[in-house]
């Protein structure tokens, strides 16, 4: 076997693979692959000379431990949105490292996702209570991109003739300013840095962003400035610190329309920049413009309270090029961690942490003044900055004592520093303060002053929070570890994840997330680093990045890779910006047309519009392929302005289109570039390379193909690979690299969600080239096996020229609507009774399901899924024949809860056994849906997106 780990990663063993091949009429895997993958793009062998040799878990873990040891862990007091935090051991063990939480999918099938949805509702409630704004979403990617989303929302809402100016606080975090610049330029938005004391908004302003506290640590009352902005019709966004908000008046009381920020310091490790859950809260008036996901309360068919994703028609894959955002994910696992952190501490605990930070900051201020450092008297929360000619000496002394301080100006070398900044956090202690003050004293050759014993701990000069907050029961009930542990596990029991069985979601690749791959994410040498730590302290991350970039480039056939995009949507956007920058470098700024097949995922057109491109749709033929005649016509029509074609490969319809090379050639001949959406790369790794058959850019979903788990619906990493001519334009970052020809950053941190890169490194290190090729081949084999078994029951809608599908297949359920009155949702909900999560529903074709089994599911599990689908088809035949009532039947009334099965009254013309144990042996391993079918329309008509308050409960009682 090519890799000792391969047998752990693959579901079907060699004997099972032979059975599947025999069922399809093939003698061996090579002959099968030759029929599936077009010969003109199929590689004879993977790029073994560049990739590592496969190995076992212990070897890979030791190799990575050696790399991690080259990182130097210093105590980070840099701040700038990244802080030390104490993750409660209970949350680390039972949430962060628990596969029941990190292997779950997006909660689209809400009846088997109630636990995750409740944890996210707790998060939304926390953010709403902190900010005072009634609508908070289920999290975004990072604070900088959340601020950019706020700018886009403001621009969309405040469309006025000529209003193009967006005012940005001079004290905004530097990475936020950089991302805003990237996002504003393609849209023609004018950014103006302002000092709040000096600005007078005018009619040209559509929005403003303030930072509280600012990068300089300052707090102030923006009420009057916000009112001035409102007077000219502009919206105001305030980027806030969640711990500071426990003491300050909620920004909504100051007039803010939108609040954004990062929940990282609520129990989530820094991880060299991510992943972290950003938050976004706004007024009720903008609930249909809020980006990302929104959890709302509703009721089920039995009248019980239930949760689901609200206002789903807002989602970007529906709005397409009319979208204002391309975000279709949330940082679910990290938002869940933050919500449990708040449950763990409660409002009193959170406030106490904030007050301790203020007390120590006041003691530090007193010591700095005693040492002669110039420090303006002004309100602050946790941070302060000092301009001083002693700055280089201060940084040297602090480093010798084990501290990293913020270097001023941002991005300067230590020797060129003109100032320093210090940000205290939850982990700060008086003993640490003494050591820090000793280092500062040594830098100026003074004796260290004693800590001031008595300080107020108050925030003077800013509006303060008054009255009770976060009064919901969930934030007060679970103070003992026993009770919180049980609450976490109670929520786990209401969810379905890969722990329970196969999740056959097309386009989502729910494959094995091996424990050995996940283990290093918790290592302090990776988890505890600040993204702006000095480069000589993060050489382990640098090595990790170089390895991954090299390996991914080899697998995709590109010359360079950027790991910065922290989601697939960000990868799409970054890739298009790179193409746009290349056209601009050639004085072809007029090229602004982006051709997109009608079958493409909706984030594609949304990303194109955000990149300043004009979307022109291209038709698909009856086989689901790009209609090459229509493509040629659109290319001819727009040849002078053609910027790019966005194409998903294998196609969105689950087929290897044979004409991909000629498609790429046609675009290149007319001056355009080919952007390949890598959502389906799991069909290609080791078999064919996008860069070799004509693509210029490709984004990779590391949370699909390269084993980063979905985390309940959150993104992993969305890097892009590019051809040689585009490499100079890959995203830069002002705090770590010089600009050159690079586009601006698309994520807050230089390496995006660097903290989870060890997962993909481990996967590639353990697998090696040959095993990766075999994994892709088995993924294709599994999909074709399912298509073969299910085709006579549910027609497979699209196939390639040889009759094969790629790594997924689309089953046509539309005939059941005509013959039995069944909708696709009826089959999806009935699958829950069989213990399965539904495949992807009604996309890319309404009334169908898209099934992707991956290479990690065993033949036994594949057959179990097929048996369930065949049994459901048999139930549909009973409706067709009249043996079963067309309205009161197991499909229409699915899913069946335990409460319904045990009720004294059973009003259904089928047995309880048929309802809840439709498959033999289920009695031994039953997964119960937490609620009956949810009424989505009721929830949208009665939108409630926070936990019930004490008043709500009292009224209900």
Short mmCIF file of C-alpha atoms in Angstrom, two decimals, residues 308-698:
data_model
loop_
_atom_site.label_atom_id
_atom_site.label_comp_id
_atom_site.label_asym_id
_atom_site.label_seq_id
_atom_site.Cartn_x
_atom_site.Cartn_y
_atom_site.Cartn_z
CA UNK A 308 -33.95 27.07 11.73
CA UNK A 309 -32.00 29.35 9.42
CA UNK A 310 -34.24 32.36 8.83
CA UNK A 311 -34.93 34.37 5.69
CA UNK A 312 -33.21 31.79 3.54
CA UNK A 313 -34.38 33.46 0.33
CA UNK A 314 -31.81 36.13 1.16
CA UNK A 315 -28.95 33.76 0.52
CA UNK A 316 -26.47 34.78 -2.10
CA UNK A 317 -26.76 31.66 -4.26
CA UNK A 318 -30.36 32.73 -4.85
CA UNK A 319 -29.75 36.46 -5.37
CA UNK A 320 -26.71 35.78 -7.58
CA UNK A 321 -25.45 38.95 -9.31
CA UNK A 322 -28.00 41.04 -7.38
CA UNK A 323 -26.28 40.09 -4.13
CA UNK A 324 -24.45 42.64 -2.01
CA UNK A 325 -22.33 39.93 -0.36
CA UNK A 326 -20.84 36.63 -1.46
CA UNK A 327 -20.71 35.23 2.08
CA UNK A 328 -22.71 32.01 2.35
CA UNK A 329 -21.01 30.54 5.43
CA UNK A 330 -20.42 31.33 9.09
CA UNK A 331 -17.60 30.57 11.53
CA UNK A 332 -19.96 28.23 13.33
CA UNK A 333 -17.59 26.24 15.54
CA UNK A 334 -15.87 29.39 16.81
CA UNK A 335 -19.19 31.17 17.37
CA UNK A 336 -20.37 28.12 19.30
CA UNK A 337 -17.21 28.27 21.44
CA UNK A 338 -17.78 31.97 22.14
CA UNK A 339 -21.40 31.33 23.04
CA UNK A 340 -20.45 28.60 25.52
CA UNK A 341 -17.77 30.92 26.94
CA UNK A 342 -20.53 33.44 27.67
CA UNK A 343 -22.74 30.71 29.13
CA UNK A 344 -19.78 29.58 31.26
CA UNK A 345 -19.05 33.05 32.65
CA UNK A 346 -22.45 34.73 32.51
CA UNK A 347 -22.81 38.52 32.43
CA UNK A 348 -21.26 38.90 35.88
CA UNK A 349 -18.21 36.89 34.90
CA UNK A 350 -17.72 38.73 31.61
CA UNK A 351 -18.04 42.09 33.37
CA UNK A 352 -15.59 40.97 36.06
CA UNK A 353 -13.00 40.00 33.42
CA UNK A 354 -13.40 43.40 31.75
CA UNK A 355 -13.03 45.26 35.07
CA UNK A 356 -9.87 43.33 35.97
CA UNK A 357 -8.38 44.37 32.64
CA UNK A 358 -9.26 48.03 33.29
CA UNK A 359 -7.72 47.89 36.79
CA UNK A 360 -4.45 46.53 35.46
CA UNK A 361 -4.41 49.01 32.58
CA UNK A 362 -4.79 51.85 35.09
CA UNK A 363 -1.89 50.46 37.13
CA UNK A 364 0.22 50.20 33.99
CA UNK A 365 -0.62 53.81 33.05
CA UNK A 366 0.46 55.02 36.50
CA UNK A 367 3.76 53.18 36.17
CA UNK A 368 4.40 54.55 32.68
CA UNK A 369 3.85 58.11 33.88
CA UNK A 370 6.14 57.48 36.83
CA UNK A 371 8.82 56.37 34.38
CA UNK A 372 8.44 59.59 32.41
CA UNK A 373 6.67 58.24 29.36
CA UNK A 374 4.34 60.80 27.73
CA UNK A 375 0.83 59.48 28.07
CA UNK A 376 -2.22 61.57 27.28
CA UNK A 377 -5.01 61.49 29.85
CA UNK A 378 -8.05 60.02 28.09
CA UNK A 379 -10.54 57.18 28.52
CA UNK A 380 -9.18 53.76 27.56
CA UNK A 381 -10.21 50.13 27.96
CA UNK A 382 -7.32 47.66 27.67
CA UNK A 383 -4.78 49.36 25.39
CA UNK A 384 -2.48 52.35 25.26
CA UNK A 385 0.13 53.67 22.86
CA UNK A 386 3.20 55.79 23.55
CA UNK A 387 5.28 57.85 21.12
CA UNK A 388 8.83 58.06 22.39
CA UNK A 389 12.41 58.17 21.05
CA UNK A 390 13.06 55.32 23.50
CA UNK A 391 10.82 53.00 21.45
CA UNK A 392 13.58 50.74 20.00
CA UNK A 393 15.08 50.30 23.46
CA UNK A 394 11.63 49.55 24.90
CA UNK A 395 11.00 46.87 22.30
CA UNK A 396 14.41 45.30 22.92
CA UNK A 397 13.92 45.24 26.66
CA UNK A 398 10.38 43.89 26.38
CA UNK A 399 11.55 41.12 24.05
CA UNK A 400 14.34 40.19 26.46
CA UNK A 401 11.69 39.87 29.18
CA UNK A 402 9.51 37.66 26.94
CA UNK A 403 6.95 40.23 25.71
CA UNK A 404 5.86 41.31 22.24
CA UNK A 405 4.54 44.87 22.11
CA UNK A 406 2.77 46.67 19.29
CA UNK A 407 5.29 48.36 17.00
CA UNK A 408 4.53 51.92 15.93
CA UNK A 409 4.14 52.88 13.19
CA UNK A 410 2.40 49.71 12.10
CA UNK A 411 4.54 47.55 9.87
CA UNK A 412 7.82 49.23 10.87
CA UNK A 413 10.91 47.28 11.83
CA UNK A 414 11.79 47.31 15.52
CA UNK A 415 14.87 49.43 14.90
CA UNK A 416 12.72 52.04 13.13
CA UNK A 417 9.97 52.15 15.77
CA UNK A 418 8.86 55.57 16.97
CA UNK A 419 6.48 54.23 19.58
CA UNK A 420 4.98 51.20 21.23
CA UNK A 421 1.56 49.91 22.19
CA UNK A 422 0.46 47.60 24.97
CA UNK A 423 -2.81 45.68 25.10
CA UNK A 424 -3.72 43.81 28.28
CA UNK A 425 -6.13 40.90 28.28
CA UNK A 426 -7.85 38.24 30.34
CA UNK A 427 -4.54 36.48 31.00
CA UNK A 428 -2.79 39.56 32.42
CA UNK A 429 -1.75 39.32 36.08
CA UNK A 430 -0.12 41.66 38.58
CA UNK A 431 3.04 39.53 38.49
CA UNK A 432 3.18 39.90 34.72
CA UNK A 433 2.69 43.68 35.07
CA UNK A 434 5.64 43.87 37.42
CA UNK A 435 7.86 42.03 34.95
CA UNK A 436 6.69 44.27 32.11
CA UNK A 437 7.22 47.46 34.10
CA UNK A 438 10.68 46.20 35.04
CA UNK A 439 11.53 45.83 31.34
CA UNK A 440 10.20 49.31 30.55
CA UNK A 441 12.19 50.78 33.42
CA UNK A 442 15.37 49.09 32.20
CA UNK A 443 14.82 50.58 28.74
CA UNK A 444 14.95 54.13 30.16
CA UNK A 445 17.52 53.31 32.86
CA UNK A 446 15.15 53.98 35.76
CA UNK A 447 14.13 52.03 38.82
CA UNK A 448 10.77 50.28 38.34
CA UNK A 449 7.96 51.90 40.32
CA UNK A 450 5.70 49.80 42.52
CA UNK A 451 2.23 48.93 41.30
CA UNK A 452 -0.38 51.43 42.45
CA UNK A 453 -2.46 49.59 45.02
CA UNK A 454 -5.69 51.56 44.66
CA UNK A 455 -7.32 52.34 41.33
CA UNK A 456 -10.96 52.87 40.50
CA UNK A 457 -11.45 50.27 37.78
CA UNK A 458 -13.97 52.66 36.22
CA UNK A 459 -14.24 53.88 32.66
CA UNK A 460 -14.50 57.64 33.04
CA UNK A 461 -15.64 59.97 30.30
CA UNK A 462 -17.69 57.52 28.23
CA UNK A 463 -21.33 56.42 28.45
CA UNK A 464 -21.61 53.34 30.65
CA UNK A 465 -23.94 50.37 30.61
CA UNK A 466 -26.81 50.70 33.07
CA UNK A 467 -29.33 48.15 34.23
CA UNK A 468 -29.34 44.37 33.83
CA UNK A 469 -28.31 42.72 30.59
CA UNK A 470 -28.01 39.16 29.29
CA UNK A 471 -30.85 38.15 31.57
CA UNK A 472 -31.83 35.09 29.51
CA UNK A 473 -31.88 31.92 31.58
CA UNK A 474 -29.24 30.12 29.54
CA UNK A 475 -26.59 32.64 30.68
CA UNK A 476 -27.32 32.03 34.37
CA UNK A 477 -28.26 28.38 34.74
CA UNK A 478 -25.04 26.49 34.02
CA UNK A 479 -22.52 27.65 36.59
CA UNK A 480 -21.27 24.24 37.73
CA UNK A 481 -19.12 22.23 35.36
CA UNK A 482 -21.45 19.28 35.74
CA UNK A 483 -24.44 21.28 34.53
CA UNK A 484 -22.55 22.94 31.66
CA UNK A 485 -21.10 19.61 30.53
CA UNK A 486 -24.61 18.14 30.49
CA UNK A 487 -25.98 21.14 28.60
CA UNK A 488 -23.27 20.81 25.93
CA UNK A 489 -23.92 17.11 25.56
CA UNK A 490 -27.68 17.67 25.50
CA UNK A 491 -27.22 19.95 22.51
CA UNK A 492 -24.91 17.40 20.88
CA UNK A 493 -27.66 14.80 21.16
CA UNK A 494 -29.98 16.99 19.08
CA UNK A 495 -27.62 17.08 16.09
CA UNK A 496 -26.52 14.68 13.36
CA UNK A 497 -22.86 14.72 12.33
CA UNK A 498 -20.31 12.39 10.75
CA UNK A 499 -20.14 10.77 14.18
CA UNK A 500 -23.53 9.22 13.43
CA UNK A 501 -23.31 8.34 9.75
CA UNK A 502 -22.80 9.37 6.17
CA UNK A 503 -23.64 12.94 5.13
CA UNK A 504 -23.97 12.54 1.35
CA UNK A 505 -24.00 16.21 0.38
CA UNK A 506 -23.19 17.01 -3.20
CA UNK A 507 -20.63 19.79 -3.68
CA UNK A 508 -19.72 19.68 0.01
CA UNK A 509 -17.43 16.65 0.35
CA UNK A 510 -18.15 15.52 3.90
CA UNK A 511 -15.17 13.19 4.18
CA UNK A 512 -13.05 11.90 7.04
CA UNK A 513 -11.50 14.52 9.32
CA UNK A 514 -8.94 12.29 10.99
CA UNK A 515 -8.12 12.85 14.66
CA UNK A 516 -4.41 12.92 13.88
CA UNK A 517 -5.04 15.78 11.45
CA UNK A 518 -6.98 17.75 14.05
CA UNK A 519 -4.68 17.12 17.00
CA UNK A 520 -2.01 19.78 16.24
CA UNK A 521 -4.59 22.58 16.06
CA UNK A 522 -4.67 22.62 19.88
CA UNK A 523 -0.89 22.66 20.31
CA UNK A 524 0.09 25.95 21.98
CA UNK A 525 2.97 26.40 19.54
CA UNK A 526 0.35 26.88 16.83
CA UNK A 527 -2.66 28.12 18.81
CA UNK A 528 -1.02 30.82 20.92
CA UNK A 529 0.77 32.91 18.25
CA UNK A 530 -0.28 36.44 17.33
CA UNK A 531 -0.50 37.00 13.54
CA UNK A 532 1.65 40.16 13.78
CA UNK A 533 4.37 38.62 15.95
CA UNK A 534 7.92 39.28 14.65
CA UNK A 535 8.73 37.07 11.68
CA UNK A 536 11.65 35.39 13.45
CA UNK A 537 9.18 34.03 16.01
CA UNK A 538 6.88 32.34 13.48
CA UNK A 539 9.27 30.34 11.33
CA UNK A 540 7.20 27.21 12.01
CA UNK A 541 4.18 28.79 10.41
CA UNK A 542 6.36 30.04 7.56
CA UNK A 543 7.60 26.48 6.93
CA UNK A 544 4.05 25.14 7.17
CA UNK A 545 2.87 27.70 4.62
CA UNK A 546 5.72 27.01 2.19
CA UNK A 547 5.08 23.27 2.36
CA UNK A 548 1.36 23.67 1.74
CA UNK A 549 1.80 26.21 -1.04
CA UNK A 550 4.34 23.94 -2.76
CA UNK A 551 2.24 20.81 -2.43
CA UNK A 552 -1.01 22.47 -3.48
CA UNK A 553 0.69 24.11 -6.46
CA UNK A 554 2.02 20.75 -7.59
CA UNK A 555 -1.37 19.07 -7.25
CA UNK A 556 -3.17 21.78 -9.20
CA UNK A 557 -0.53 22.54 -11.82
CA UNK A 558 -0.08 26.18 -10.84
CA UNK A 559 3.11 28.09 -10.14
CA UNK A 560 2.05 29.90 -6.96
CA UNK A 561 -0.54 29.68 -4.18
CA UNK A 562 -1.87 32.18 -1.63
CA UNK A 563 -3.26 30.78 1.63
CA UNK A 564 -4.72 34.11 2.75
CA UNK A 565 -8.39 33.74 1.68
CA UNK A 566 -10.21 32.34 4.72
CA UNK A 567 -13.25 30.94 2.90
CA UNK A 568 -14.17 29.71 -0.55
CA UNK A 569 -16.05 32.94 -1.15
CA UNK A 570 -12.93 34.93 -0.30
CA UNK A 571 -10.93 32.71 -2.66
CA UNK A 572 -13.37 33.45 -5.48
CA UNK A 573 -13.13 37.16 -4.80
CA UNK A 574 -9.33 37.13 -4.51
CA UNK A 575 -8.97 35.16 -7.73
CA UNK A 576 -11.09 37.62 -9.68
CA UNK A 577 -9.20 40.57 -8.20
CA UNK A 578 -5.94 38.98 -9.32
CA UNK A 579 -7.32 38.64 -12.86
CA UNK A 580 -8.54 42.22 -12.76
CA UNK A 581 -5.15 43.47 -11.56
CA UNK A 582 -3.41 41.62 -14.40
CA UNK A 583 -5.70 43.27 -16.96
CA UNK A 584 -5.01 46.67 -15.39
CA UNK A 585 -1.26 46.04 -15.59
CA UNK A 586 -1.68 45.56 -19.33
CA UNK A 587 -3.65 48.81 -19.70
CA UNK A 588 -6.83 46.84 -20.37
CA UNK A 589 -9.00 48.25 -17.61
CA UNK A 590 -11.96 48.13 -19.99
CA UNK A 591 -12.11 44.33 -19.69
CA UNK A 592 -14.98 43.97 -17.24
CA UNK A 593 -17.20 41.13 -18.55
CA UNK A 594 -17.29 37.89 -16.59
CA UNK A 595 -18.98 34.94 -18.26
CA UNK A 596 -20.67 32.56 -15.80
CA UNK A 597 -22.63 29.39 -16.66
CA UNK A 598 -26.21 29.40 -15.41
CA UNK A 599 -25.45 26.27 -13.34
CA UNK A 600 -22.72 27.99 -11.29
CA UNK A 601 -22.97 28.35 -7.54
CA UNK A 602 -24.51 31.72 -6.68
CA UNK A 603 -21.42 32.97 -4.93
CA UNK A 604 -19.73 33.10 -8.35
CA UNK A 605 -21.82 35.98 -9.75
CA UNK A 606 -21.86 37.68 -6.34
CA UNK A 607 -18.04 37.59 -6.22
CA UNK A 608 -17.80 38.90 -9.77
CA UNK A 609 -19.99 41.91 -8.99
CA UNK A 610 -17.95 42.63 -5.85
CA UNK A 611 -14.81 42.56 -8.00
CA UNK A 612 -16.28 45.24 -10.25
CA UNK A 613 -17.12 42.91 -13.11
CA UNK A 614 -20.30 42.68 -15.19
CA UNK A 615 -21.90 39.23 -15.21
CA UNK A 616 -23.02 37.70 -18.50
CA UNK A 617 -24.72 34.28 -18.13
CA UNK A 618 -23.86 31.34 -20.39
CA UNK A 619 -26.44 28.63 -21.05
CA UNK A 620 -26.02 24.93 -20.28
CA UNK A 621 -27.12 22.14 -22.60
CA UNK A 622 -29.45 19.24 -21.84
CA UNK A 623 -26.55 17.19 -20.50
CA UNK A 624 -25.66 19.84 -17.95
CA UNK A 625 -22.51 20.94 -19.78
CA UNK A 626 -21.68 24.45 -20.87
CA UNK A 627 -23.50 25.11 -24.13
CA UNK A 628 -20.45 25.70 -26.30
CA UNK A 629 -22.44 27.38 -29.04
CA UNK A 630 -23.87 29.85 -26.57
CA UNK A 631 -20.42 30.30 -25.01
CA UNK A 632 -18.90 31.07 -28.42
CA UNK A 633 -21.68 33.56 -29.11
CA UNK A 634 -21.18 35.32 -25.78
CA UNK A 635 -17.40 35.41 -26.28
CA UNK A 636 -17.82 36.90 -29.74
CA UNK A 637 -20.33 39.43 -28.42
CA UNK A 638 -18.03 40.61 -25.62
CA UNK A 639 -14.56 39.81 -27.01
CA UNK A 640 -13.24 43.36 -26.59
CA UNK A 641 -14.37 43.53 -22.97
CA UNK A 642 -13.91 39.91 -21.92
CA UNK A 643 -12.16 39.65 -18.55
CA UNK A 644 -12.85 36.11 -17.39
CA UNK A 645 -14.88 32.95 -17.52
CA UNK A 646 -15.83 31.34 -14.21
CA UNK A 647 -16.28 27.60 -14.60
CA UNK A 648 -16.77 24.80 -12.07
CA UNK A 649 -14.98 21.57 -12.92
CA UNK A 650 -16.13 18.83 -12.86
CA UNK A 651 -19.32 20.65 -13.70
CA UNK A 652 -21.91 21.69 -11.16
CA UNK A 653 -23.99 18.86 -12.59
CA UNK A 654 -21.39 16.30 -11.48
CA UNK A 655 -19.83 15.51 -14.86
CA UNK A 656 -16.34 15.77 -16.38
CA UNK A 657 -17.06 17.93 -19.42
CA UNK A 658 -14.92 16.66 -22.30
CA UNK A 659 -14.41 20.10 -23.85
CA UNK A 660 -12.69 21.89 -21.00
CA UNK A 661 -9.43 22.41 -22.90
CA UNK A 662 -11.17 23.95 -25.90
CA UNK A 663 -13.24 26.13 -23.57
CA UNK A 664 -10.07 27.49 -21.96
CA UNK A 665 -8.44 28.00 -25.37
CA UNK A 666 -11.44 29.99 -26.61
CA UNK A 667 -11.29 32.36 -23.63
CA UNK A 668 -7.54 32.87 -23.98
CA UNK A 669 -7.82 33.54 -27.71
CA UNK A 670 -10.15 36.41 -26.90
CA UNK A 671 -8.03 38.03 -24.22
CA UNK A 672 -9.76 36.58 -21.16
CA UNK A 673 -8.67 34.48 -18.23
CA UNK A 674 -10.18 31.25 -16.89
CA UNK A 675 -11.19 31.13 -13.25
CA UNK A 676 -11.89 27.55 -12.16
CA UNK A 677 -14.05 27.06 -9.08
CA UNK A 678 -12.34 24.32 -7.10
CA UNK A 679 -15.40 23.19 -5.15
CA UNK A 680 -15.19 19.85 -6.97
CA UNK A 681 -11.45 19.33 -6.73
CA UNK A 682 -11.98 16.10 -4.77
CA UNK A 683 -12.60 14.48 -8.16
CA UNK A 684 -9.25 15.65 -9.53
CA UNK A 685 -6.46 15.46 -6.96
CA UNK A 686 -3.70 13.27 -8.36
CA UNK A 687 -5.67 12.61 -11.55
CA UNK A 688 -5.68 15.90 -13.44
CA UNK A 689 -4.50 19.45 -12.80
CA UNK A 690 -6.48 22.60 -13.62
CA UNK A 691 -3.33 24.59 -14.32
CA UNK A 692 -2.21 21.99 -16.84
CA UNK A 693 -5.42 21.93 -18.88
CA UNK A 694 -5.91 25.67 -19.18
CA UNK A 695 -7.16 27.36 -16.00
CA UNK A 696 -5.38 30.54 -14.92
CA UNK A 697 -6.80 30.70 -11.38
CA UNK A 698 -8.38 28.12 -9.12
#
